[in-house]
Coordinates of C-alpha atoms in Angstrom, one line a residue:
M1331 CA 13.8 -3.7 37.0
T1332 CA 11.0 -5.3 35.0
E1333 CA 9.7 -3.8 31.6
A1334 CA 6.4 -2.8 33.1
S1335 CA 8.2 -0.7 36.0
T1336 CA 9.8 1.6 33.6
I1337 CA 6.6 3.2 33.0
S1338 CA 6.0 6.4 35.1
N1339 CA 3.3 6.8 37.7
A1340 CA 1.5 9.2 35.5
G1341 CA 1.7 6.9 32.7
N1342 CA 0.4 3.7 34.9
E1343 CA -2.4 6.1 36.1
L1344 CA -3.5 6.8 32.6
I1345 CA -3.2 3.2 31.8
E1346 CA -5.5 2.2 34.6
T1347 CA -8.0 4.8 33.5
L1348 CA -8.1 3.5 30.0
R1349 CA -8.4 -0.2 31.6
A1350 CA -11.5 1.1 33.3
L1351 CA -12.8 2.5 30.0
V1352 CA -12.1 -0.6 27.7
G1353 CA -12.1 -3.5 30.2
D1354 CA -9.3 -5.7 31.3
G1355 CA -9.1 -7.7 27.7
G1356 CA -8.6 -4.1 26.1
V1357 CA -5.3 -3.4 27.6
L1358 CA -2.1 -5.1 27.0
T1359 CA 1.3 -4.4 28.8
G1360 CA 4.7 -5.7 29.4
E1361 CA 5.8 -8.9 27.5
T1362 CA 2.4 -9.0 25.6
V1363 CA 3.3 -5.7 23.9
S1364 CA 7.0 -6.4 23.2
S1365 CA 6.6 -9.9 22.0
R1366 CA 4.0 -8.9 19.4
Y1367 CA 5.1 -9.3 15.8
P1368 CA 5.8 -5.7 14.8
G1369 CA 5.0 -6.1 11.0
Y1370 CA 7.0 -5.6 7.8
F1371 CA 9.8 -3.2 7.8
M1372 CA 9.1 -2.2 11.5
D1373 CA 11.3 -2.4 14.6
R1374 CA 9.8 -4.1 17.7
I1375 CA 7.0 -2.5 19.6
E1376 CA 8.1 -0.4 22.4
A1377 CA 4.9 1.2 23.5
D1378 CA 4.0 1.3 27.1
A1379 CA 0.5 -0.3 26.4
I1380 CA -1.6 -1.3 23.6
I1381 CA -5.3 -0.4 24.0
R1382 CA -8.0 -2.2 22.1
P1383 CA -11.3 -0.6 21.9
R1384 CA -14.5 -2.2 20.4
T1385 CA -16.4 0.8 19.5
T1386 CA -16.0 4.3 18.2
E1387 CA -17.1 5.8 21.5
E1388 CA -14.4 4.0 23.2
V1389 CA -11.8 5.3 20.7
A1390 CA -13.2 8.8 21.4
G1391 CA -12.9 8.3 25.1
I1392 CA -9.2 7.1 24.8
L1393 CA -8.5 10.2 22.7
K1394 CA -10.0 12.6 24.9
L1395 CA -7.9 11.3 28.1
C1396 CA -4.7 11.0 26.1
N1397 CA -5.1 14.5 24.6
A1398 CA -5.8 15.9 28.1
A1399 CA -2.7 14.2 29.2
G1400 CA -0.3 15.0 26.2
Q1401 CA 0.0 11.3 25.7
P1402 CA 1.5 10.5 22.5
V1403 CA -0.5 7.9 20.5
V1404 CA 0.2 5.6 17.5
V1405 CA -2.7 3.9 15.5
Q1406 CA -1.9 0.3 14.4
G1407 CA -3.9 -2.0 11.9
G1408 CA -2.6 -5.1 10.4
M1409 CA 0.9 -3.6 10.5
S1410 CA 1.6 -4.6 6.9
G1411 CA 3.1 -1.2 5.9
W1412 CA 6.5 -0.7 4.6
V1413 CA 7.5 3.0 5.8
R1414 CA 7.2 2.5 9.7
A1415 CA 4.1 4.6 9.9
T1416 CA 3.0 2.5 12.8
Q1417 CA 6.5 2.4 14.5
T1418 CA 6.5 3.1 18.2
K1419 CA 9.0 4.2 21.0
P1420 CA 8.9 3.9 24.9
G1421 CA 6.4 6.3 26.3
D1422 CA 3.8 5.7 23.5
I1423 CA 0.4 4.1 23.7
V1424 CA -1.0 2.2 20.8
I1425 CA -4.6 2.1 19.9
S1426 CA -5.0 -1.3 18.1
L1427 CA -8.4 -1.6 15.9
E1428 CA -8.0 -5.3 15.8
R1429 CA -11.3 -5.8 17.9
M1430 CA -13.1 -3.4 15.8
A1431 CA -13.6 -6.1 13.1
A1432 CA -17.5 -6.0 12.3
I1433 CA -18.9 -6.1 8.7
E1434 CA -22.0 -4.0 9.8
A1435 CA -23.9 -4.2 6.5
I1436 CA -23.6 -5.3 2.9
D1437 CA -26.1 -3.4 0.7
P1438 CA -26.4 -5.3 -2.7
V1439 CA -28.9 -2.8 -3.9
N1440 CA -26.8 0.3 -3.4
R1441 CA -23.6 -1.8 -3.7
T1442 CA -22.0 -0.5 -0.4
A1443 CA -20.4 -2.1 2.6
T1444 CA -20.2 -0.5 6.0
V1445 CA -17.4 -1.8 8.1
Q1446 CA -15.4 -1.2 11.2
A1447 CA -11.9 -0.3 10.5
G1448 CA -10.3 -3.4 11.8
V1449 CA -11.8 -5.6 9.1
V1450 CA -9.2 -7.5 7.2
L1451 CA -9.3 -7.0 3.4
D1452 CA -9.6 -10.6 2.6
T1453 CA -12.3 -11.1 5.3
L1454 CA -14.6 -8.5 3.4
E1455 CA -13.8 -9.9 -0.1
N1456 CA -14.9 -13.5 1.1
A1457 CA -18.0 -12.1 2.6
L1458 CA -19.0 -10.5 -0.6
A1459 CA -18.8 -13.5 -2.7
D1460 CA -22.4 -14.6 -1.9
H1461 CA -23.7 -11.5 -3.1
G1462 CA -22.0 -11.4 -6.4
L1463 CA -20.0 -8.4 -5.4
T1464 CA -16.2 -7.6 -4.9
F1465 CA -14.3 -4.9 -3.2
P1466 CA -11.7 -4.7 -5.8
L1467 CA -8.7 -3.4 -3.7
D1468 CA -5.9 -6.0 -4.3
L1469 CA -2.5 -6.1 -2.8
G1470 CA 0.1 -8.5 -1.4
G1471 CA -0.9 -7.8 2.4
R1472 CA -4.5 -8.9 1.6
G1473 CA -4.7 -11.4 4.2
S1474 CA -3.6 -9.2 7.2
C1475 CA -4.0 -5.4 6.2
Q1476 CA -7.1 -3.8 7.7
L1477 CA -9.3 -1.6 5.9
G1478 CA -8.8 1.4 8.1
G1479 CA -5.2 1.1 7.6
N1480 CA -6.1 0.8 3.8
A1481 CA -7.8 4.1 4.0
S1482 CA -5.2 5.8 6.3
T1483 CA -2.4 5.0 3.8
N1484 CA -4.4 5.4 0.7
A1485 CA -3.6 1.8 -0.5
G1486 CA -3.1 1.0 -3.9
G1487 CA -2.1 -2.4 -5.5
M1488 CA -2.6 -4.4 -8.7
R1489 CA -5.9 -3.2 -9.9
V1490 CA -5.4 0.7 -9.6
I1491 CA -5.4 1.0 -13.4
R1492 CA -8.9 -0.1 -13.5
Y1493 CA -10.5 0.8 -10.1
G1494 CA -8.4 3.2 -8.9
M1495 CA -6.7 3.9 -5.3
M1496 CA -8.4 3.3 -1.9
R1497 CA -9.4 7.0 -2.1
D1498 CA -11.5 6.3 -5.1
Q1499 CA -13.2 3.4 -3.3
V1500 CA -14.4 5.2 0.0
L1501 CA -17.7 6.7 0.1
G1502 CA -17.7 7.6 3.6
V1503 CA -15.6 7.9 6.8
E1504 CA -16.1 8.0 10.5
A1505 CA -13.2 9.2 12.4
V1506 CA -12.0 10.5 15.9
L1507 CA -10.1 13.7 16.2
A1508 CA -7.4 14.1 18.5
D1509 CA -9.6 15.7 21.2
G1510 CA -12.3 12.9 21.1
R1511 CA -14.6 14.6 18.7
I1512 CA -16.3 12.0 16.3
I1513 CA -16.5 13.2 12.8
S1514 CA -19.3 10.8 11.3
S1515 CA -19.3 11.5 7.6
L1516 CA -20.8 7.9 6.7
N1517 CA -21.9 9.1 3.1
Q1518 CA -23.3 6.3 0.9
M1519 CA -23.7 8.1 -2.4
I1520 CA -21.3 8.3 -5.3
K1521 CA -22.2 11.8 -5.9
N1522 CA -22.4 14.3 -3.0
N1523 CA -21.1 17.8 -3.8
T1524 CA -22.1 19.6 -0.7
G1525 CA -19.0 21.3 0.3
Y1526 CA -15.6 20.1 1.5
D1527 CA -15.1 16.4 1.2
L1528 CA -14.1 15.7 4.7
K1529 CA -13.1 12.1 4.3
Q1530 CA -10.3 13.1 2.0
L1531 CA -8.6 14.6 5.1
F1532 CA -8.2 11.4 6.7
I1533 CA -7.5 9.2 3.8
G1534 CA -3.8 9.1 3.2
S1535 CA -2.9 11.1 6.3
E1536 CA -1.5 7.9 7.9
G1537 CA -3.3 8.4 11.3
T1538 CA -1.7 11.8 12.0
L1539 CA -5.1 13.8 11.8
G1540 CA -7.7 11.4 13.2
V1541 CA -8.4 7.7 13.8
I1542 CA -10.7 6.2 11.1
T1543 CA -13.3 3.8 12.9
R1544 CA -15.8 3.1 10.2
L1545 CA -16.0 3.3 6.5
V1546 CA -18.5 3.1 3.7
L1547 CA -17.1 1.3 0.5
R1548 CA -18.1 1.2 -2.8
L1549 CA -18.6 -2.2 -4.0
R1550 CA -18.4 -3.5 -7.6
E1551 CA -20.1 -6.4 -9.5
R1552 CA -17.9 -9.4 -9.2
P1553 CA -16.1 -10.5 -12.3
T1554 CA -17.0 -14.0 -13.6
S1555 CA -14.2 -14.3 -16.1
C1556 CA -10.5 -14.0 -15.6
N1557 CA -7.8 -14.2 -18.4
T1558 CA -4.0 -13.8 -17.7
A1559 CA -0.9 -13.9 -19.5
I1560 CA 2.9 -13.1 -19.0
V1561 CA 4.9 -11.6 -22.0
C1562 CA 8.5 -10.8 -22.3
A1563 CA 10.2 -8.1 -24.6
Q1564 CA 13.4 -6.9 -25.4
R1565 CA 12.8 -3.1 -25.6
F1566 CA 11.1 -0.9 -22.9
D1567 CA 9.0 0.9 -25.6
Q1568 CA 7.4 -2.4 -26.6
M1569 CA 6.1 -2.6 -23.0
V1570 CA 4.7 1.1 -23.5
S1571 CA 3.2 0.2 -26.7
L1572 CA 1.7 -3.1 -25.5
L1573 CA 0.1 -1.3 -22.7
R1574 CA -1.7 1.3 -24.7
H1575 CA -2.8 -1.6 -27.0
V1576 CA -4.3 -4.0 -24.5
D1577 CA -5.9 -1.0 -22.8
Q1578 CA -7.8 0.1 -25.8
G1579 CA -8.4 -3.7 -27.0
F1580 CA -9.9 -4.9 -23.9
G1581 CA -12.6 -2.2 -23.8
G1582 CA -12.2 -1.1 -20.2
M1583 CA -11.6 -4.7 -18.8
L1584 CA -7.9 -4.4 -18.3
S1585 CA -7.3 -5.0 -14.8
A1586 CA -3.6 -5.3 -14.2
Y1587 CA -0.3 -4.5 -16.2
E1588 CA 2.4 -5.5 -14.0
L1589 CA 6.1 -4.9 -15.0
I1590 CA 8.9 -7.2 -13.9
D1591 CA 12.6 -6.6 -15.0
N1592 CA 15.0 -9.4 -15.8
S1593 CA 16.9 -9.2 -12.4
F1594 CA 13.5 -9.7 -10.3
F1595 CA 12.4 -12.5 -13.0
V1596 CA 15.7 -14.3 -12.8
V1597 CA 15.7 -14.2 -8.8
N1598 CA 12.2 -15.4 -8.5
T1599 CA 12.7 -18.3 -11.3
G1600 CA 15.9 -19.7 -10.0
N1601 CA 16.8 -22.4 -8.0
G1602 CA 14.3 -23.4 -5.4
S1603 CA 11.7 -20.8 -6.5
H1604 CA 9.1 -20.7 -9.0
A1605 CA 9.1 -22.4 -12.5
A1606 CA 10.0 -20.0 -15.4
P1607 CA 7.0 -19.9 -17.8
L1608 CA 9.4 -18.1 -20.4
P1609 CA 13.0 -17.8 -21.0
G1610 CA 15.1 -15.8 -18.6
D1611 CA 17.0 -13.8 -21.2
R1612 CA 14.7 -10.8 -21.8
P1613 CA 15.2 -7.5 -20.1
Y1614 CA 11.3 -7.0 -19.5
Y1615 CA 8.5 -9.0 -18.7
A1616 CA 4.7 -8.0 -17.9
I1617 CA 1.8 -9.8 -16.4
I1618 CA -1.4 -8.8 -18.0
E1619 CA -4.9 -9.6 -16.6
M1620 CA -8.4 -9.0 -17.9
L1621 CA -11.5 -9.4 -15.9
G1622 CA -14.9 -9.6 -17.4
S1623 CA -18.2 -11.3 -17.3
N1624 CA -18.1 -14.2 -20.0
Q1625 CA -15.3 -16.6 -20.0
E1626 CA -15.7 -17.8 -23.6
R1627 CA -16.3 -14.5 -25.1
D1628 CA -13.6 -12.8 -23.0
A1629 CA -10.8 -15.3 -23.8
E1630 CA -11.5 -15.1 -27.4
M1631 CA -11.1 -11.1 -27.1
F1632 CA -7.9 -11.7 -25.0
E1633 CA -6.3 -13.9 -27.4
T1634 CA -7.2 -11.7 -30.4
V1635 CA -5.9 -8.6 -28.9
L1636 CA -2.7 -10.2 -27.9
G1637 CA -2.3 -11.9 -31.2
K1638 CA -2.8 -8.5 -32.9
A1639 CA 0.1 -7.1 -30.6
A1640 CA 2.4 -10.0 -31.4
E1641 CA 1.9 -9.2 -35.1
L1642 CA 2.8 -5.6 -34.3
G1643 CA 6.0 -6.6 -32.5
Y1644 CA 4.9 -5.4 -29.1
F1645 CA 6.3 -8.5 -27.3
D1646 CA 8.7 -11.3 -28.3
D1647 CA 7.0 -14.2 -26.6
A1648 CA 3.9 -14.9 -24.4
V1649 CA 2.3 -17.6 -22.2
L1650 CA -1.4 -17.5 -21.6
A1651 CA -2.8 -19.1 -18.4
S1652 CA -5.1 -22.0 -19.3
S1653 CA -6.2 -22.7 -15.6
E1654 CA -6.4 -21.1 -12.3
A1655 CA -3.3 -23.1 -11.1
Q1656 CA -1.3 -21.6 -14.0
R1657 CA -2.6 -18.1 -13.3
Q1658 CA -1.4 -18.4 -9.7
Q1659 CA 1.9 -19.8 -11.0
I1660 CA 2.4 -16.6 -13.0
W1661 CA 1.3 -14.2 -10.2
S1662 CA 3.7 -16.1 -7.7
I1663 CA 6.6 -14.7 -9.8
R1664 CA 5.4 -11.0 -9.2
E1665 CA 4.0 -11.4 -5.6
D1666 CA 6.6 -13.6 -3.8
L1667 CA 9.3 -11.3 -2.2
E1668 CA 11.2 -14.1 -0.3
H1669 CA 14.0 -14.8 -2.6
V1670 CA 14.8 -11.3 -3.5
V1671 CA 14.8 -10.2 0.2
R1672 CA 17.1 -13.1 0.9
E1673 CA 19.5 -12.5 -2.0
F1674 CA 19.8 -8.6 -2.1
Q1675 CA 21.5 -7.8 1.2
P1676 CA 21.4 -5.4 2.8
F1677 CA 17.6 -5.1 1.5
Y1678 CA 16.1 -1.8 0.6
A1679 CA 12.6 -1.4 -0.9
F1680 CA 11.3 1.6 -2.7
D1681 CA 7.9 2.5 -4.0
V1682 CA 8.0 5.4 -6.4
S1683 CA 5.6 7.0 -9.1
L1684 CA 6.4 8.9 -12.2
P1685 CA 5.2 9.3 -15.8
V1686 CA 5.4 6.1 -18.0
G1687 CA 7.1 8.1 -20.6
D1688 CA 10.1 8.8 -18.2
M1689 CA 10.3 5.3 -16.9
E1690 CA 13.0 3.9 -19.3
R1691 CA 15.2 6.7 -18.7
Y1692 CA 14.6 6.8 -14.8
I1693 CA 15.4 2.9 -14.6
S1694 CA 18.8 3.6 -16.5
E1695 CA 19.8 6.5 -14.2
V1696 CA 19.0 5.0 -10.9
T1697 CA 21.0 1.7 -12.1
S1698 CA 23.9 3.9 -13.2
R1699 CA 23.8 5.8 -10.0
L1700 CA 23.8 2.6 -7.9
K1701 CA 26.4 0.7 -9.9
A1702 CA 28.9 3.8 -10.0
R1703 CA 29.1 3.5 -6.3
W1704 CA 28.5 -0.2 -5.6
P1705 CA 29.7 -2.0 -8.7
E1706 CA 28.6 -5.3 -7.1
G1707 CA 25.3 -4.0 -5.9
K1708 CA 22.0 -5.8 -7.0
I1709 CA 18.9 -4.0 -8.1
A1710 CA 15.5 -4.9 -9.6
F1711 CA 12.5 -3.2 -10.9
L1712 CA 8.9 -4.1 -10.9
G1713 CA 5.5 -2.8 -10.3
H1714 CA 2.1 -1.2 -11.4
M1715 CA 3.2 0.1 -14.6
G1716 CA -0.2 0.7 -15.8
D1717 CA -0.5 3.3 -13.3
G1718 CA 2.9 4.6 -13.2
N1719 CA 4.2 3.1 -9.9
L1720 CA 7.5 1.1 -9.8
H1721 CA 8.8 -0.8 -7.0
I1722 CA 12.5 -1.2 -6.7
A1723 CA 14.5 -3.8 -4.7
I1724 CA 18.1 -2.9 -3.8
G1725 CA 20.9 -4.8 -2.0
A1726 CA 24.0 -2.7 -1.9
G1727 CA 26.2 -0.7 0.5
G1728 CA 26.4 -1.4 4.3
P1729 CA 24.5 -0.5 7.4
D1730 CA 25.6 3.3 7.3
D1731 CA 24.8 3.7 3.6
R1732 CA 21.0 4.0 3.6
H1733 CA 21.0 7.7 2.7
A1734 CA 23.2 7.1 -0.1
V1735 CA 21.2 4.5 -1.5
E1736 CA 18.0 6.5 -1.1
E1737 CA 19.8 9.4 -3.0
C1738 CA 20.4 7.1 -6.0
V1739 CA 16.6 6.3 -6.2
Y1740 CA 14.8 9.7 -5.1
E1741 CA 16.9 12.4 -6.6
P1742 CA 16.3 11.4 -10.2
L1743 CA 12.8 11.9 -9.5
R1744 CA 13.1 15.6 -8.6
P1745 CA 13.5 17.0 -12.3
I1746 CA 10.6 15.0 -13.7
G1747 CA 8.2 15.8 -10.9
G1748 CA 7.9 12.2 -9.6
S1749 CA 6.7 10.9 -6.2
I1750 CA 8.7 9.3 -3.6
S1751 CA 5.9 7.2 -2.5
A1752 CA 3.2 6.0 -5.0
E1753 CA 1.3 3.9 -2.5
H1754 CA 3.2 3.1 0.6
G1755 CA 2.9 6.5 2.3
I1756 CA 5.7 8.4 4.1
G1757 CA 5.9 7.5 7.8
L1758 CA 9.2 7.7 9.2
E1759 CA 10.9 6.1 6.2
K1760 CA 10.6 8.8 3.7
K1761 CA 9.8 12.1 5.5
S1762 CA 13.4 13.5 5.0
W1763 CA 13.0 13.3 1.4
L1764 CA 9.4 14.8 1.3
D1765 CA 10.8 18.0 -0.7
V1766 CA 11.5 16.0 -3.7
S1767 CA 7.7 15.8 -4.3
R1768 CA 6.0 18.5 -2.1
T1769 CA 6.9 22.1 -2.4
A1770 CA 7.7 24.2 0.9
E1771 CA 4.2 25.9 0.7
E1772 CA 2.6 22.4 0.4
C1773 CA 4.4 21.3 3.4
G1774 CA 3.5 24.3 5.2
L1775 CA -0.2 23.9 4.6
M1776 CA 0.1 20.3 5.6
S1777 CA 1.5 21.4 8.8
E1778 CA -1.1 24.1 9.4
I1779 CA -3.9 21.3 8.9
K1780 CA -2.1 18.9 11.5
R1781 CA -2.0 21.9 14.0
L1782 CA -5.5 22.6 13.6
L1783 CA -6.6 19.2 13.9
D1784 CA -4.1 18.0 16.6
P1785 CA -2.8 21.1 18.2
G1786 CA -1.3 18.9 20.9
N1787 CA 0.6 16.7 18.4
I1788 CA -0.5 13.4 20.0
L1789 CA -1.5 11.5 16.9
N1790 CA 1.4 9.6 15.3
P1791 CA 3.9 12.3 16.1
G1792 CA 6.9 12.7 14.0
K1793 CA 5.5 10.6 11.0
I1794 CA 5.1 12.4 7.5
M1795 CA 6.8 15.5 9.2
D1796 CA 8.1 17.2 12.1
L1797 CA 6.1 19.9 13.6
H1798 CA 8.2 22.8 14.8
P1799 CA 7.1 25.7 17.3

C-alpha cells in the first residue's frame, strides 16, 4: 500500500477540492510531504497534504472548506521553532505560507513595512538596508524563520532588551479565522487606542486562534555604529551590577547583554570549535553590544563605560572587538549550538524566564537537582540576561527520563513566579507544565477564547492546551 493510498476517500476528495482552489502547484502529497525537512526539534512531517496558498483569500477558502469538513489544520512557516508547535500527524493538513513571501510596501516616512506572513526575517532586513531602516528582531533562525511565525510565537532574540519582543514591533495584523472570516486589522500607527487590540489575540497564540497572513511592522532607524565586547567574571553579582552599569552608561543604546556560563563557553571554545578570546576558567561570561549612530563617539563612550566598570570590579577581564570579523568571532561562541548538541546527549533544550535577582539561586538549584539524580549529567546556561531569559542545555538521563529532567528545570520556577517559556512558546513540548506559569483561571479563559474563535478545534489542535468537551 502506498503512502498516498492511506488517505481516506473523504480526505482525498477534500484535497482535490483544495487543489482546485490553489492550483496544482499549491498542493503537495505523498513523498513530497514526508521527505521535507521538518525543522528543529520536530518529528517528520506526517500530514496527508501540504497546501500552499498565495493570497489571504486562498487561505480563507482553505479554512472555510476544512472547517466545514472538521479537518485539522496545522500552519507552518519556517519551522525553526523548538517546541513542536507545527508538529503534524496522519490525517492533518498543513497550510504552508512559503509562497506568501511578498514585501508589499516599505514606507520610509512612516517607518513601516507591510509584508506577507511568509517573508523570511533576513530577507526583510536586507531589503531595508537601502532605506537606512531596520527591523530589529534578531535571532538565530533569522535565515529561515518567517515573519508570520515570528508573530504567532511572539519571537524574542538578542535585542529584546532594547526593542522588545515581536509583540512590541507589530502595528497591524491580517488573520483568517477557522471559519474563513478575514480579520484585517492592518493598523499603521503606533498609537491607536480604539477598543480591543485584536492583533494581540493572534500574536503568541501559535496558530491556535487564526492564521496570520499579513503584517504591518514597525521599523527603526538603522544603526551606523556597533561596539561589542566579551567579559568574564568570578561572581554572578558582578554580572548583575555590570548589566545595570552599562544600561545606564550607554544612554539607551545597550542592544544585547548575553550571559554564557563556563560549561557552554568551554564546549564552544574547545577542540575543533571556536577560538577563546578569554581564559576558560571563569564561571560567567557576557557579550555586550551597543548600537548607535557615530562610531568614533560611541566607541569612546563604550570604552569609557567599560573602563569604569573594570575599576568598580564588575568584571575580571574583557576583550573589545576591533573589527567586524572579531565581532562575529565573539558572537559565534554564543550562537553556535552544534558542539553542545553533539556533546550533551541525550540533548534537552529549555527556555525559561525569571527575575534577574533570582537567577543565581535558580541556576544553583537546577544544577543541584540534576546532579543529585545524574552525577555525570551535563548542564549549561546561557541567554538573554538583560531581559530575564535563560536558555538551558542538558545532557542527562535516558530516553525515558524526559519528565524527570523537565522537573529539575520547571519546578524551581513555581515558587518565584517564573515562566516555563520566555520566547519559544508552548506547542506540544511544554503544555503539561503550563500550570507552573498559568493559574487554572487563566487556562480556563484561554480555553474559552479558543472555543469562541475555533469551536470546531481545527486550528493546530492539541497545541498549548487540550480542549475538553
